[in-house]
Amino acid sequence: MLSFIESLAHRLGGQVERVAARNEHEVYLQLRDADSRPAISILRSEYQGRVASVFAEDRRSADACFFVYHVIEFPGDPAYLLLSTRIDHTDPHFPSHSVDIPALNWQEREIQDMFGIQSDDHPNPRRVALHDNWPDVHPLRKEFSLTTVLPEFEGERHIYRPALGEGVFQIPVGPVHAGIIEPGHFSFAVAGEPILYLQLRMFYTHKGTEKLFEGMPVERAVFLAESISGDSSFSHGTAFCQAVERAGAIELPLLAARMRTILLELERVYNHVADIGAIATDVGFGIANAHASRLREMIFGLNEVLTGNRLLRGMVRVGGVRRAWNESQLSALRLTVHGFESEFRHLVDLIVSSDSTRDRLERTGVLRLEKARDLGIVGVAGRASGIDLDVRRDHPYAAYGDFEIHPPVYDGGDVWHRMQVRIDEVPASLNIISALLDSDLHGEPCTPFDRIAPDSCALSSVEGWRGEIMHWIRVGADNRLERCKIKDPSLNNWPALVEAVQGNIIPDFPVINKSFNLSYSGTDR
Amino acid sequence: MFKILNETFRTGIVTTGYPAAAADIAAGFRGLPRIDFPAWRDARPAAEVCPTDAISAVDLGGVRDVTVDYGLCVFCGLCAEATPEGAIQITPEFELAVEHRQELILSAHYGLNEDGSHRDLISVRPGAAAVEPAAERAGRKLKEQISATLGRSLAIREVDAGSCNGCELEIHALNNPIYDIERFGVHFVASPRHADMLLVTGPVTRNMEVALKKTYLATPEPRLVVAVGACGISGGIFGRNYASLGGADQVVPVDVYIPGCPPRPQALLQGILMAIGRMKQALHLST
Ligand code: SF4
């Protein structure tokens, strides 16, 4: 429980309408006034609060208003604070915090686009989630039907800021990229080789995911959660199930907690090793990538043995996991983890002993701590720039409470350190798996559940391999969802790329981009 | 340099023998759910749990119309678990690529008992897609020409039209030393202008519709389009909504459909080689 919640409520005094603790993971504090600026400024300056996310909800039919929620975490406290404000539905608007908290820039604009709630004094109030050529619709308003057929899009998709000056050129890239990657548009302004300025246009893969959740039965919605970002299927699936479990007070069996932890770590390992290989490729060390992709294949094969799917899909469910493992699955896990450890050492040795590789990666794509903090950078990219956050340690879930997590934190902030964080995290993940293999992995895989009380809400967070994943849900009647807010770490981290590439040469862009390896689908949903 | 060579020798050859040899697939892998239609006593539980409505049942005048669309299936296995009589078996079959959308669909009719269970199987027939492909495909003759032209050396341009990136992970794997698609003379290229085939993933989003069309038009003829995964075939779990147009064939003509969520690398290999006439279609539902 938030240790200081009473003192806090006292400090905010008359601003507080009510305080409610739904469960041990979250406290709701509703403000009397629609202006959250004074409260958030106190929470940040006096309580070192970090605003992790902001999102909205259409409650016009139940409460005759919209709500805007700010999710705030405090150092050393495992519970989150959800600060909510009522937004008048006749003239919906809410104050922007983006000038003080640039990290909220996109998220506030997304609320504008999706709900039609205006963000007052936003420094850049242009559309972000819906492209400029979309008609004037707000898909997350309840009256907007999921299957609305929109007219043909016309006009300009996005007006990029012109970059002017002698010898300055603009290079457009995308949305279809040269490699096997997701779509998005990058507009580079360059003077000679160095990049002056990068503008991003995302949300090409927006496929109505949050809207789709609404009305979906929670069991079915697990599959949708697994498709938010394919490389994080298990993390997003777990984050979603955990939210439902918290909303419905469904206790997770110990076996399921341990199995989820193992599978979450396998997801981290396969992605990290693939990224290490991909970073090597982008500086011309293809053979290292051949080995890295061979290693990823070892984990994919194991994933299939353990879950029937190479991307770990179809295993997590509300209340636990689908099935327990038999002895042969457990021995495959043991064997692979053991074999992988030494293979991984060989790979790392190959890469770090290559001076030319090191030369290309060090001091390339630097993201400084102050910038990273302003932009709210999380996960691998944050830790490489000195931001010591890890949901596994800060808000323990699954079986992580049994472990001491010491995330690697560096202040280099370059491609090399983003790779180094991954290099450090892989053996740490393997250690967690090995320790769990020594624990009891028998018992019930799942707690059955019945009807979840309508209107139950819950927040859930998971340290996906990229960083902090958050799901917030409200369950309605018949175990169907009213709302599901998804925050993928990519949404936080894209603006970091813009900072990190400045002054670097265009040919280094691929490796800088790869060192972040952000999900377009997770961002765009 | 010595280290690099040493690693290479230590590792040896890791490339799979597939398709010449059988694919090396883990025991628990969930492939095609096969349905024993005469033995199926009730389609409702499977239809109830299926997350993408790949199995759907509609009752009309004492007759149940059951549609099974493998183009929507995400191979979760729930239908088999929900069907106690064992009429649905999860098989390890993964070579599921087909040339025509309707070859992934079966439609069964049952007479019903009082309690809603199946009394008798009236018929099982090939079905029709809920949404017909909007774009026209090339005729048979042209396809043979294409095989002759592209069969020995194929350049692929991958287009993510809105996927979750799961399919991209498996397409990436085609380039790793295990699946090594270059041994078939197949390689991925950076521009549609250099490509013979587009490999399209994801439900086509409203925001990617124009880009997909333009990419298609930039690809020189003769050109092939392969739709990858449940989303690429039908929109999958995303279906058709305000932001998604459904499968790739709603925007460009599709020559081969590869089911999966995502399709494993061997399944991709089979579909790609099938499109250029170097492997045969393995899935024939009606036989
Ligand atoms: S295996 Fe396919 S058909 Fe069966 S429930 Fe899952 S998605 Fe539906």
mmCIF file of N, CA and C in Angstrom, chain A residues 189 348 376 396:
data_model
loop_
_atom_site.group_PDB
_atom_site.id
_atom_site.type_symbol
_atom_site.label_atom_id
_atom_site.label_comp_id
_atom_site.label_asym_id
_atom_site.label_seq_id
_atom_site.Cartn_x
_atom_site.Cartn_y
_atom_site.Cartn_z
ATOM 1 N N ALA A 189 16.305 15.190 -41.930
ATOM 2 C CA ALA A 189 16.908 16.389 -42.500
ATOM 3 C C ALA A 189 18.413 16.222 -42.303
ATOM 4 N N VAL A 348 29.028 -13.754 -27.282
ATOM 5 C CA VAL A 348 29.443 -12.464 -26.724
ATOM 6 C C VAL A 348 30.943 -12.273 -26.919
ATOM 7 N N GLY A 376 10.947 10.260 -20.536
ATOM 8 C CA GLY A 376 10.317 9.118 -19.863
ATOM 9 C C GLY A 376 10.715 7.788 -20.459
ATOM 10 N N PRO A 396 6.808 -6.040 -8.085
ATOM 11 C CA PRO A 396 6.936 -7.475 -8.363
ATOM 12 C C PRO A 396 5.597 -8.147 -8.691
#
